[in-house]
PDB file of C-alpha atoms and ligand atoms in Angstrom:
ATOM      1  CA  MET A   1      67.837  48.964 -15.014  1.00  0.00           C
ATOM      2  CA  CYS A   2      66.946  47.460 -18.359  1.00  0.00           C
ATOM      3  CA  PHE A   3      69.729  44.948 -17.948  1.00  0.00           C
ATOM      4  CA  LEU A   4      68.129  43.594 -14.782  1.00  0.00           C
ATOM      5  CA  PHE A   5      64.897  42.615 -16.502  1.00  0.00           C
ATOM      6  CA  GLN A   6      66.563  40.966 -19.465  1.00  0.00           C
ATOM      7  CA  GLY A   7      67.700  37.761 -17.737  1.00  0.00           C
ATOM      8  CA  LYS A   8      65.538  35.126 -16.067  1.00  0.00           C
ATOM      9  CA  SER A   9      64.694  35.704 -12.442  1.00  0.00           C
ATOM     10  CA  PRO A  10      66.764  33.435 -10.135  1.00  0.00           C
ATOM     11  CA  LYS A  11      63.776  32.636  -7.845  1.00  0.00           C
ATOM     12  CA  LYS A  12      61.678  30.987 -10.551  1.00  0.00           C
ATOM     13  CA  LYS A  13      61.306  27.309  -9.773  1.00  0.00           C
ATOM     14  CA  GLN A  14      62.227  24.780 -12.321  1.00  0.00           C
ATOM     15  CA  VAL A  15      59.194  22.528 -12.715  1.00  0.00           C
ATOM     16  CA  LYS A  16      60.101  18.966 -13.449  1.00  0.00           C
ATOM     17  CA  LYS A  17      58.012  17.222 -16.011  1.00  0.00           C
ATOM     18  CA  ARG A  18      56.127  14.412 -14.318  1.00  0.00           C
ATOM     19  CA  LYS A  19      55.462  11.180 -16.035  1.00  0.00           C
ATOM     20  CA  LYS A  20      51.819  10.750 -16.891  1.00  0.00           C
ATOM     21  CA  ARG A  21      50.099   8.142 -14.742  1.00  0.00           C
ATOM     22  CA  THR A  22      48.971   5.291 -16.880  1.00  0.00           C
ATOM     23  CA  TYR A  23      46.201   2.999 -15.778  1.00  0.00           C
ATOM     24  CA  GLN A  24      43.775   0.677 -17.382  1.00  0.00           C
ATOM     25  CA  ARG A  25      40.362   2.251 -17.799  1.00  0.00           C
ATOM     26  CA  GLN A  26      37.772  -0.399 -17.201  1.00  0.00           C
ATOM     27  CA  LYS A  27      34.154  -0.619 -18.156  1.00  0.00           C
ATOM     28  CA  GLN A  28      31.372  -1.131 -15.629  1.00  0.00           C
ATOM     29  CA  PHE A  29      28.712  -3.823 -15.747  1.00  0.00           C
ATOM     30  CA  CYS A  30      25.064  -2.752 -15.850  1.00  0.00           C
ATOM     31  CA  LYS A  31      23.041  -5.142 -13.705  1.00  0.00           C
ATOM     32  CA  ILE A  32      19.790  -4.376 -15.535  1.00  0.00           C
ATOM     33  CA  CYS A  33      20.667  -4.980 -19.185  1.00  0.00           C
ATOM     34  CA  LYS A  34      23.714  -7.185 -18.392  1.00  0.00           C
ATOM     35  CA  LYS A  35      26.157  -5.206 -20.559  1.00  0.00           C
ATOM     36  CA  LEU A  36      29.553  -3.599 -20.105  1.00  0.00           C
ATOM     37  CA  VAL A  37      29.270   0.179 -20.352  1.00  0.00           C
ATOM     38  CA  SER A  38      31.921   2.885 -20.192  1.00  0.00           C
ATOM     39  CA  GLN A  39      29.781   5.557 -18.458  1.00  0.00           C
ATOM     40  CA  LEU A  40      27.548   3.843 -15.908  1.00  0.00           C
ATOM     41  CA  PRO A  41      25.868   6.935 -14.331  1.00  0.00           C
ATOM     42  CA  ARG A  42      24.942   8.290 -17.752  1.00  0.00           C
ATOM     43  CA  HIS A  43      23.821   4.858 -18.938  1.00  0.00           C
ATOM     44  CA  LEU A  44      21.548   4.359 -15.899  1.00  0.00           C
ATOM     45  CA  THR A  45      19.456   7.357 -16.901  1.00  0.00           C
ATOM     46  CA  THR A  46      18.228   5.293 -19.870  1.00  0.00           C
ATOM     47  CA  HIS A  47      16.632   2.851 -17.385  1.00  0.00           C
ATOM     48  CA  LYS A  48      14.826   5.644 -15.540  1.00  0.00           C
ATOM     49  CA  GLU A  49      11.440   5.019 -17.064  1.00  0.00           C
ATOM     50  CA  THR A  50      11.465   1.239 -16.916  1.00  0.00           C
ATOM     51  CA  ASP A  51      13.191   0.536 -13.607  1.00  0.00           C
ATOM     52  CA  PRO A  52      11.611   1.973 -10.399  1.00  0.00           C
ATOM     53  CA  GLU A  53      14.929   1.813  -8.517  1.00  0.00           C
ATOM     54  CA  MET A  54      16.626   4.066 -11.078  1.00  0.00           C
ATOM     55  CA  ARG A  55      13.784   6.573 -10.971  1.00  0.00           C
ATOM     56  CA  LYS A  56      14.914   7.794  -7.571  1.00  0.00           C
ATOM     57  CA  LEU A  57      18.336   8.872  -8.941  1.00  0.00           C
ATOM     58  CA  GLU A  58      17.065  12.385  -9.659  1.00  0.00           C
ATOM     59  CA  PHE A  59      15.666  12.842  -6.151  1.00  0.00           C
ATOM     60  CA  LEU A  60      18.910  12.122  -4.321  1.00  0.00           C
ATOM     61  CA  SER A  61      21.328  14.690  -2.941  1.00  0.00           C
ATOM     62  CA  PRO A  62      24.861  14.604  -4.461  1.00  0.00           C
ATOM     63  CA  LYS A  63      26.286  12.639  -1.526  1.00  0.00           C
ATOM     64  CA  ARG A  64      23.466  10.093  -1.534  1.00  0.00           C
ATOM     65  CA  ARG A  65      23.693   9.845  -5.313  1.00  0.00           C
ATOM     66  CA  THR A  66      27.376   8.913  -5.107  1.00  0.00           C
ATOM     67  CA  MET A  67      26.595   6.263  -2.492  1.00  0.00           C
ATOM     68  CA  PHE A  68      23.715   4.891  -4.536  1.00  0.00           C
ATOM     69  CA  LEU A  69      25.828   4.729  -7.719  1.00  0.00           C
ATOM     70  CA  SER A  70      28.612   2.993  -5.818  1.00  0.00           C
ATOM     71  CA  LYS A  71      26.098   0.385  -4.605  1.00  0.00           C
ATOM     72  CA  ILE A  72      24.767  -0.192  -8.138  1.00  0.00           C
ATOM     73  CA  ARG A  73      28.311  -0.406  -9.516  1.00  0.00           C
ATOM     74  CA  LYS A  74      29.275  -3.015  -6.914  1.00  0.00           C
ATOM     75  CA  GLU A  75      26.129  -5.066  -7.487  1.00  0.00           C
ATOM     76  CA  GLY A  76      26.822  -5.125 -11.237  1.00  0.00           C
ATOM     77  CA  ALA A  77      30.454  -6.046 -10.634  1.00  0.00           C
ATOM     78  CA  TYR A  78      29.371  -8.893  -8.339  1.00  0.00           C
ATOM     79  CA  LEU A  79      27.185 -10.336 -11.106  1.00  0.00           C
ATOM     80  CA  LEU A  80      30.063 -10.285 -13.579  1.00  0.00           C
ATOM     81  CA  ASN A  81      32.717 -11.481 -11.141  1.00  0.00           C
ATOM     82  CA  THR A  82      30.699 -14.484  -9.970  1.00  0.00           C
ATOM     83  CA  SER A  83      29.753 -15.643 -13.457  1.00  0.00           C
ATOM     84  CA  SER A  84      31.966 -18.501 -14.581  1.00  0.00           C
ATOM     85  CA  ALA A  85      31.455 -17.649 -18.261  1.00  0.00           C
ATOM     86  CA  SER A  86      33.585 -14.504 -18.280  1.00  0.00           C
ATOM     87  CA  THR A  87      37.217 -14.057 -17.321  1.00  0.00           C
ATOM     88  CA  ASP A  88      36.733 -10.316 -16.847  1.00  0.00           C
ATOM     89  CA  VAL A  89      37.019  -8.904 -13.381  1.00  0.00           C
ATOM     90  CA  ILE A  90      35.904  -5.524 -12.128  1.00  0.00           C
ATOM     91  CA  THR A  91      37.923  -4.159  -9.229  1.00  0.00           C
ATOM     92  CA  SER A  92      38.760  -0.851  -7.658  1.00  0.00           C
ATOM     93  CA  ARG A  93      42.349  -0.835  -8.992  1.00  0.00           C
ATOM     94  CA  PRO A  94      42.532  -2.996 -12.095  1.00  0.00           C
ATOM     95  CA  SER A  95      45.842  -4.584 -12.895  1.00  0.00           C
ATOM     96  CA  VAL A  96      46.920  -6.078 -16.198  1.00  0.00           C
ATOM     97  CA  THR A  97      49.208  -8.669 -14.696  1.00  0.00           C
ATOM     98  CA  LYS A  98      46.875 -10.112 -12.014  1.00  0.00           C
ATOM     99  CA  LYS A  99      44.423 -12.897 -12.715  1.00  0.00           C
ATOM    100  CA  LYS A 100      40.856 -13.323 -11.465  1.00  0.00           C
ATOM    101  CA  GLU A 101      41.884 -16.022  -8.955  1.00  0.00           C
ATOM    102  CA  GLU A 102      44.165 -13.639  -7.100  1.00  0.00           C
ATOM    103  CA  TYR A 103      41.305 -11.360  -6.059  1.00  0.00           C
ATOM    104  CA  GLU A 104      39.126 -11.955  -3.003  1.00  0.00           C
ATOM    105  CA  PHE A 105      35.499 -11.076  -2.315  1.00  0.00           C
ATOM    106  CA  CYS A 106      34.662  -8.718   0.534  1.00  0.00           C
ATOM    107  CA  PRO A 107      31.882 -10.324   2.650  1.00  0.00           C
ATOM    108  CA  ASN A 108      30.250  -6.926   3.299  1.00  0.00           C
ATOM    109  CA  CYS A 109      30.154  -5.086  -0.030  1.00  0.00           C
ATOM    110  CA  LYS A 110      30.674  -8.099  -2.372  1.00  0.00           C
ATOM    111  CA  PHE A 111      33.399  -6.289  -4.315  1.00  0.00           C
ATOM    112  CA  MET A 112      36.715  -7.896  -5.300  1.00  0.00           C
ATOM    113  CA  TYR A 113      39.990  -6.722  -3.812  1.00  0.00           C
ATOM    114  CA  LEU A 114      43.634  -7.683  -4.081  1.00  0.00           C
ATOM    115  CA  ASN A 115      44.396  -6.596  -0.546  1.00  0.00           C
ATOM    116  CA  LEU A 116      41.256  -7.625   1.334  1.00  0.00           C
ATOM    117  CA  LYS A 117      42.742  -7.071   4.805  1.00  0.00           C
ATOM    118  CA  LYS A 118      43.414  -3.428   4.055  1.00  0.00           C
ATOM    119  CA  HIS A 119      39.940  -2.933   2.585  1.00  0.00           C
ATOM    120  CA  LEU A 120      38.148  -4.553   5.556  1.00  0.00           C
ATOM    121  CA  THR A 121      39.484  -1.910   7.931  1.00  0.00           C
ATOM    122  CA  ARG A 122      37.334   0.733   6.217  1.00  0.00           C
ATOM    123  CA  CYS A 123      34.492  -1.249   4.625  1.00  0.00           C
ATOM    124  CA  LYS A 124      31.078  -0.271   5.961  1.00  0.00           C
ATOM    125  CA  GLY A 125      29.150  -2.828   3.913  1.00  0.00           C
ATOM    126  CA  ILE A 126      26.867  -0.694   1.759  1.00  0.00           C
ATOM    127  CA  GLY A 127      23.240  -1.636   2.418  1.00  0.00           C
ATOM    128  CA  SER A 128      24.080  -5.240   3.216  1.00  0.00           C
ATOM    129  CA  LYS A 129      23.363  -5.926   6.891  1.00  0.00           C
ATOM    130  CA  LYS A 130      20.218  -3.951   7.679  1.00  0.00           C
ATOM    131  CA  THR A 131      18.267  -4.745   4.507  1.00  0.00           C
ATOM    132  CA  VAL A 132      18.528  -8.440   5.275  1.00  0.00           C
ATOM    133  CA  ASP A 133      17.530  -8.104   8.939  1.00  0.00           C
ATOM    134  CA  MET A 134      14.670  -5.658   8.697  1.00  0.00           C
ATOM    135  CA  LYS A 135      12.904  -6.230   5.422  1.00  0.00           C
ATOM    136  CA  PRO A 136       9.830  -8.155   6.660  1.00  0.00           C
ATOM    137  CA  GLY A 137       8.234  -5.934   9.329  1.00  0.00           C
ATOM    138  CA  TYR A 138       7.480  -2.679   7.462  1.00  0.00           C
ATOM    139  CA  GLU A 139       3.863  -1.519   7.169  1.00  0.00           C
ATOM    140  CA  THR A 140       4.538   0.609   4.082  1.00  0.00           C
ATOM    141  CA  ASP A 141       5.324   0.129   0.408  1.00  0.00           C
ATOM    142  CA  ASP A 142       7.221   3.416  -0.092  1.00  0.00           C
ATOM    143  CA  MET A 143      10.555   2.061  -1.342  1.00  0.00           C
ATOM    144  CA  ILE A 144      12.453   5.346  -0.966  1.00  0.00           C
ATOM    145  CA  LEU A 145      11.323   5.624   2.668  1.00  0.00           C
ATOM    146  CA  ILE A 146      12.435   2.054   3.362  1.00  0.00           C
ATOM    147  CA  GLU A 147      15.790   2.206   1.602  1.00  0.00           C
ATOM    148  CA  GLU A 148      16.935   5.720   2.427  1.00  0.00           C
ATOM    149  CA  VAL A 149      15.328   6.448   5.796  1.00  0.00           C
ATOM    150  CA  LEU A 150      14.447   3.227   7.609  1.00  0.00           C
ATOM    151  CA  ASN A 151      17.443   1.146   6.523  1.00  0.00           C
ATOM    152  CA  ASN A 152      19.829   3.878   7.690  1.00  0.00           C
ATOM    153  CA  MET A 153      18.059   4.440  11.000  1.00  0.00           C
ATOM    154  CA  LYS A 154      19.620   3.390  14.300  1.00  0.00           C
ATOM    155  CA  ASN A 155      18.473  -0.114  15.162  1.00  0.00           C
ATOM    156  CA  ASP A 156      16.946   0.193  18.629  1.00  0.00           C
ATOM    157  CA  HIS A 157      13.563  -0.250  20.348  1.00  0.00           C
ATOM    158  CA  ILE A 158      12.217   3.030  18.876  1.00  0.00           C
ATOM    159  CA  PHE A 159      13.062   1.841  15.388  1.00  0.00           C
ATOM    160  CA  GLU A 160      11.147  -1.417  15.989  1.00  0.00           C
ATOM    161  CA  LEU A 161       8.164   0.617  17.186  1.00  0.00           C
ATOM    162  CA  ILE A 162       8.263   2.872  14.096  1.00  0.00           C
ATOM    163  CA  ALA A 163       8.574  -0.045  11.663  1.00  0.00           C
ATOM    164  CA  LYS A 164       5.287  -1.534  12.918  1.00  0.00           C
ATOM    165  CA  ASP A 165       3.270   1.693  13.246  1.00  0.00           C
ATOM    166  CA  ARG A 166       1.582   2.434   9.932  1.00  0.00           C
ATOM    167  CA  LEU A 167       0.550   5.970  10.948  1.00  0.00           C
ATOM    168  CA  ILE A 168       4.151   7.033  11.673  1.00  0.00           C
ATOM    169  CA  LEU A 169       5.269   5.442   8.404  1.00  0.00           C
ATOM    170  CA  GLU A 170       2.550   7.277   6.482  1.00  0.00           C
ATOM    171  CA  TYR A 171       3.641  10.509   8.196  1.00  0.00           C
ATOM    172  CA  GLY A 172       7.249   9.903   7.079  1.00  0.00           C
ATOM    173  CA  SER A 173       6.144   9.051   3.564  1.00  0.00           C
ATOM    174  CA  ARG A 174       4.135  12.269   3.265  1.00  0.00           C
ATOM    175  CA  LEU A 175       7.016  14.372   4.625  1.00  0.00           C
ATOM    176  CA  LEU A 176       9.319  12.800   2.066  1.00  0.00           C
ATOM    177  CA  ALA A 177       6.940  13.490  -0.814  1.00  0.00           C
ATOM    178  CA  LYS A 178       6.384  17.068   0.292  1.00  0.00           C
ATOM    179  CA  ASN A 179      10.032  18.183   0.630  1.00  0.00           C
ATOM    180  CA  ARG A 180      11.735  15.825  -1.795  1.00  0.00           C
ATOM    181  CA  LYS A 181      14.337  18.291  -3.103  1.00  0.00           C
ATOM    182  CA  GLU A 182      15.334  19.630   0.314  1.00  0.00           C
ATOM    183  CA  LYS A 183      18.888  19.173   1.530  1.00  0.00           C
ATOM    184  CA  ASN A 184      19.366  16.355   4.090  1.00  0.00           C
ATOM    185  CA  ILE A 185      15.731  15.356   3.625  1.00  0.00           C
ATOM    186  CA  PHE A 186      16.270  11.706   4.671  1.00  0.00           C
ATOM    187  CA  TYR A 187      17.903  12.740   7.940  1.00  0.00           C
ATOM    188  CA  HIS A 188      15.145  15.298   8.538  1.00  0.00           C
ATOM    189  CA  VAL A 189      12.377  12.727   7.985  1.00  0.00           C
ATOM    190  CA  ALA A 190      14.116  10.162  10.205  1.00  0.00           C
ATOM    191  CA  THR A 191      14.395  12.736  13.020  1.00  0.00           C
ATOM    192  CA  LYS A 192      10.712  13.696  12.732  1.00  0.00           C
ATOM    193  CA  MET A 193       9.639  10.059  12.812  1.00  0.00           C
ATOM    194  CA  ARG A 194      11.822   9.303  15.812  1.00  0.00           C
ATOM    195  CA  GLU A 195      10.406  12.273  17.763  1.00  0.00           C
ATOM    196  CA  VAL A 196       6.920  10.815  17.432  1.00  0.00           C
ATOM    197  CA  GLY A 197       8.273   7.326  18.074  1.00  0.00           C
ATOM    198  CA  ARG A 198       9.778   8.470  21.368  1.00  0.00           C
ATOM    199  CA  LEU A 199       6.397   9.872  22.402  1.00  0.00           C
ATOM    200  CA  VAL A 200       4.660   6.544  21.743  1.00  0.00           C
ATOM    201  CA  ASP A 201       7.429   4.705  23.574  1.00  0.00           C
ATOM    202  CA  GLN A 202       7.004   6.966  26.606  1.00  0.00           C
ATOM    203  CA  LEU A 203       3.212   6.543  26.546  1.00  0.00           C
ATOM    204  CA  ARG A 204       3.595   2.795  26.305  1.00  0.00           C
ATOM    205  CA  SER A 205       5.772   2.674  29.414  1.00  0.00           C
ATOM    206  CA  GLN A 206       3.492   5.140  31.275  1.00  0.00           C
ATOM    207  CA  THR A 207       0.318   3.187  30.611  1.00  0.00           C
ATOM    208  CA  GLN A 208       2.021  -0.190  31.061  1.00  0.00           C
ATOM    209  CA  GLY A 209       1.318  -1.317  27.535  1.00  0.00           C
ATOM    210  CA  SER A 210      -2.316  -0.268  27.152  1.00  0.00           C
ATOM    211  CA  ILE A 211      -1.312   2.259  24.460  1.00  0.00           C
ATOM    212  CA  LYS A 212       0.592   0.477  21.733  1.00  0.00           C
ATOM    213  CA  GLN A 213       0.013   2.457  18.557  1.00  0.00           C
ATOM    214  CA  LEU A 214       0.049   6.148  17.709  1.00  0.00           C
ATOM    215  CA  GLU A 215      -3.586   6.027  16.597  1.00  0.00           C
ATOM    216  CA  GLN A 216      -4.601   5.431  20.236  1.00  0.00           C
ATOM    217  CA  CYS A 217      -2.707   8.556  21.368  1.00  0.00           C
ATOM    218  CA  LEU A 218      -4.793  10.757  19.093  1.00  0.00           C
ATOM    219  CA  GLU A 219      -8.063   9.922  20.816  1.00  0.00           C
ATOM    220  CA  PRO A 220      -9.410  12.762  23.046  1.00  0.00           C
ATOM    221  CA  ALA A 221      -9.488  10.485  26.119  1.00  0.00           C
ATOM    222  CA  SER A 222      -5.722  10.006  26.081  1.00  0.00           C
ATOM    223  CA  PHE A 223      -4.940  13.737  25.783  1.00  0.00           C
ATOM    224  CA  PRO A 224      -3.830  14.243  29.465  1.00  0.00           C
ATOM    225  CA  LYS A 225      -1.526  11.222  29.173  1.00  0.00           C
ATOM    226  CA  VAL A 226       0.009  12.636  25.964  1.00  0.00           C
ATOM    227  CA  VAL A 227       0.695  15.976  27.673  1.00  0.00           C
ATOM    228  CA  GLN A 228       2.326  14.158  30.584  1.00  0.00           C
ATOM    229  CA  ALA A 229       4.472  12.089  28.223  1.00  0.00           C
ATOM    230  CA  ILE A 230       5.622  15.184  26.284  1.00  0.00           C
ATOM    231  CA  LYS A 231       6.654  16.798  29.574  1.00  0.00           C
ATOM    232  CA  VAL A 232       8.804  13.763  30.420  1.00  0.00           C
ATOM    233  CA  ILE A 233      10.451  13.631  26.957  1.00  0.00           C
ATOM    234  CA  CYS A 234      11.235  17.336  26.866  1.00  0.00           C
ATOM    235  CA  GLY A 235      12.542  17.429  30.465  1.00  0.00           C
ATOM    236  CA  PHE A 236       9.931  19.714  32.043  1.00  0.00           C
ATOM    237  CA  ASP A 237      10.967  21.330  35.315  1.00  0.00           C
ATOM    238  CA  PRO A 238       7.823  22.159  37.402  1.00  0.00           C
ATOM    239  CA  VAL A 239       9.745  24.424  39.822  1.00  0.00           C
ATOM    240  CA  LYS A 240      11.282  26.707  37.164  1.00  0.00           C
ATOM    241  CA  ASN A 241       8.418  26.053  34.725  1.00  0.00           C
ATOM    242  CA  THR A 242      10.900  25.471  31.875  1.00  0.00           C
ATOM    243  CA  TYR A 243      11.785  22.749  29.397  1.00  0.00           C
ATOM    244  CA  GLU A 244      15.216  21.207  28.949  1.00  0.00           C
ATOM    245  CA  ILE A 245      14.600  21.125  25.163  1.00  0.00           C
ATOM    246  CA  PRO A 246      12.268  24.112  24.614  1.00  0.00           C
ATOM    247  CA  SER A 247      11.634  23.621  20.871  1.00  0.00           C
ATOM    248  CA  LEU A 248      10.603  19.971  21.133  1.00  0.00           C
ATOM    249  CA  PRO A 249       7.042  20.404  22.555  1.00  0.00           C
ATOM    250  CA  THR A 250       6.139  22.729  19.649  1.00  0.00           C
ATOM    251  CA  LYS A 251       7.608  20.305  17.127  1.00  0.00           C
ATOM    252  CA  ILE A 252       5.689  17.355  18.578  1.00  0.00           C
ATOM    253  CA  GLY A 253       2.561  19.525  18.697  1.00  0.00           C
ATOM    254  CA  PHE A 254       2.786  20.273  14.970  1.00  0.00           C
ATOM    255  CA  ALA A 255       3.531  16.622  14.227  1.00  0.00           C
ATOM    256  CA  LEU A 256       0.434  15.507  16.211  1.00  0.00           C
ATOM    257  CA  LYS A 257      -1.680  18.016  14.305  1.00  0.00           C
ATOM    258  CA  GLU A 258      -0.472  16.597  10.990  1.00  0.00           C
ATOM    259  CA  LEU A 259      -0.971  13.014  12.223  1.00  0.00           C
ATOM    260  CA  LYS A 260      -4.521  13.809  13.255  1.00  0.00           C
ATOM    261  CA  ARG A 261      -5.132  15.190   9.766  1.00  0.00           C
ATOM    262  CA  ILE A 262      -3.838  11.954   8.185  1.00  0.00           C
ATOM    263  CA  LYS A 263      -6.037   9.910  10.523  1.00  0.00           C
ATOM    264  CA  ASN A 264      -9.065  12.018   9.539  1.00  0.00           C
ATOM    265  CA  ILE A 265      -8.295  11.468   5.857  1.00  0.00           C
ATOM    266  CA  TRP A 266      -8.149   7.713   6.482  1.00  0.00           C
ATOM    267  CA  SER A 267     -11.421   7.668   8.410  1.00  0.00           C
ATOM    268  CA  ASN A 268     -13.142   9.890   5.818  1.00  0.00           C
ATOM    269  CA  TYR A 269     -11.946   7.609   3.076  1.00  0.00           C
ATOM    270  CA  SER A 270     -13.324   4.506   4.812  1.00  0.00           C
ATOM    271  CA  THR A 271     -16.663   6.135   5.716  1.00  0.00           C
ATOM    272  CA  SER A 272     -17.060   7.906   2.362  1.00  0.00           C
ATOM    273  CA  LYS A 273     -17.576   4.531   0.663  1.00  0.00           C
ATOM    274  CA  TYR A 274     -20.354   3.713   3.161  1.00  0.00           C
ATOM    275  CA  TYR A 275     -22.022   7.113   2.744  1.00  0.00           C
ATOM    276  CA  THR A 276     -21.933   7.134  -1.060  1.00  0.00           C
ATOM    277  CA  LYS A 277     -23.372   3.616  -1.038  1.00  0.00           C
ATOM    278  CA  ARG A 278     -26.162   4.689   1.343  1.00  0.00           C
ATOM    279  CA  ILE A 279     -26.967   7.812  -0.709  1.00  0.00           C
ATOM    280  CA  ILE A 280     -27.166   5.776  -3.909  1.00  0.00           C
ATOM    281  CA  VAL A 281     -29.512   3.252  -2.212  1.00  0.00           C
ATOM    282  CA  THR A 282     -31.807   5.934  -0.734  1.00  0.00           C
ATOM    283  CA  ARG A 283     -31.885   7.892  -3.980  1.00  0.00           C
ATOM    284  CA  SER A 284     -32.734   4.852  -6.026  1.00  0.00           C
ATOM    285  CA  THR A 285     -35.482   3.732  -3.608  1.00  0.00           C
ATOM    286  CA  THR A 286     -37.148   7.157  -3.504  1.00  0.00           C
ATOM    287  CA  MET A 287     -36.894   7.353  -7.278  1.00  0.00           C
ATOM    288  CA  ARG A 288     -38.400   3.904  -7.645  1.00  0.00           C
ATOM    289  CA  ASP A 289     -41.246   4.747  -5.274  1.00  0.00           C
ATOM    290  CA  LYS A 290     -42.024   7.939  -7.101  1.00  0.00           C
ATOM    291  CA  LEU A 291     -41.907   6.237 -10.481  1.00  0.00           C
ATOM    292  CA  SER A 292     -44.136   3.387  -9.303  1.00  0.00           C
ATOM    293  CA  GLU A 293     -46.641   5.936  -7.953  1.00  0.00           C
ATOM    294  CA  ARG A 294     -46.519   7.723 -11.288  1.00  0.00           C
ATOM    295  CA  THR A 295     -47.125   4.563 -13.318  1.00  0.00           C
ATOM    296  CA  ASN A 296     -49.915   3.444 -11.008  1.00  0.00           C
ATOM    297  CA  GLY A 297     -51.512   6.836 -11.427  1.00  0.00           C
ATOM    298  CA  THR A 298     -51.962   7.264  -7.693  1.00  0.00           C
ATOM    299  CA  ARG A 299     -50.000  10.483  -7.610  1.00  0.00           C
ATOM    300  CA  ASN A 300     -48.940  12.903 -10.269  1.00  0.00           C
ATOM    301  CA  VAL A 301     -45.166  13.063  -9.804  1.00  0.00           C
ATOM    302  CA  PRO A 302     -43.023  14.739 -12.438  1.00  0.00           C
ATOM    303  CA  TYR A 303     -40.086  12.787 -13.906  1.00  0.00           C
ATOM    304  CA  LEU A 304     -36.842  13.768 -12.176  1.00  0.00           C
ATOM    305  CA  LYS A 305     -33.583  13.667 -14.090  1.00  0.00           C
ATOM    306  CA  HIS A 306     -31.427  14.520 -11.087  1.00  0.00           C
ATOM    307  CA  PRO A 307     -33.149  13.417  -7.904  1.00  0.00           C
ATOM    308  CA  THR A 308     -32.274  15.444  -4.826  1.00  0.00           C
TER     309      THR A 308
HETATM  310 ZN1   ZN B 401      21.741  -1.036 -18.648  1.00  0.00          ZN
HETATM  311 ZN1   ZN B 402      33.856  -4.277   1.446  1.00  0.00          ZN
END
């Protein structure tokens, strides 16, 4: 028995030693400080406090972060590759033997490739097409909402409606700020905004254009029309008394509640200025009257430090 264990087992595979893959490790170009750096993601954290675009790095999910870094890397590479001063070229697969002239620019992602035909079959054009088309119409200044939610949204008539409605945009912005660390937050916010957008679209077609904005839907007079529109969107069956999408009416109901709250905050903010101004005026006039009476000696009024 001992003899059997002394030799090597015949089944053990002989592993061939593979040659180590050698490739040229290239540096990346930082578009902010215009320098070549070896670790771009780590380097970008140094710009976190000065550059607002880099500040959002910590809010992104891993998948979004990779996409964002890829976009930044390509933008930096484009700056270096187009400059006539340097002979350096940043590509996906750097080669020692090839020269800069042999590479071609991709029209979508602005990166340089040796085999452009092959690349074009899978290039999606990171953030190139939509940002150019849709930049002007937004009624918000929340950059994360614009770049991560609106620019990735399906470009249809509901999107156009959302982009012009400042109440829906404010709703999206608040949702984003509230649940920033949640998984798939951008998709979640886009879905919520589109649900409300569909309601406004339905109301617009029902009322033949008299309701254009979400703010008009929240008025008490338009309540029966809103209920009717929700029934159409959710596929209400009056015979069976059921909905095709049962969870949607509740979701829209909660969204409308939140939207009404935002509208109230807006109206309170605008009227609060008027009220504080009026209170100051009335207080000062009563104070003045009382003081004048006191100085004239017509009435004995005590001096008030805090007039009520
Ligand atoms: Zn830098
Ligand atoms: Zn491309």
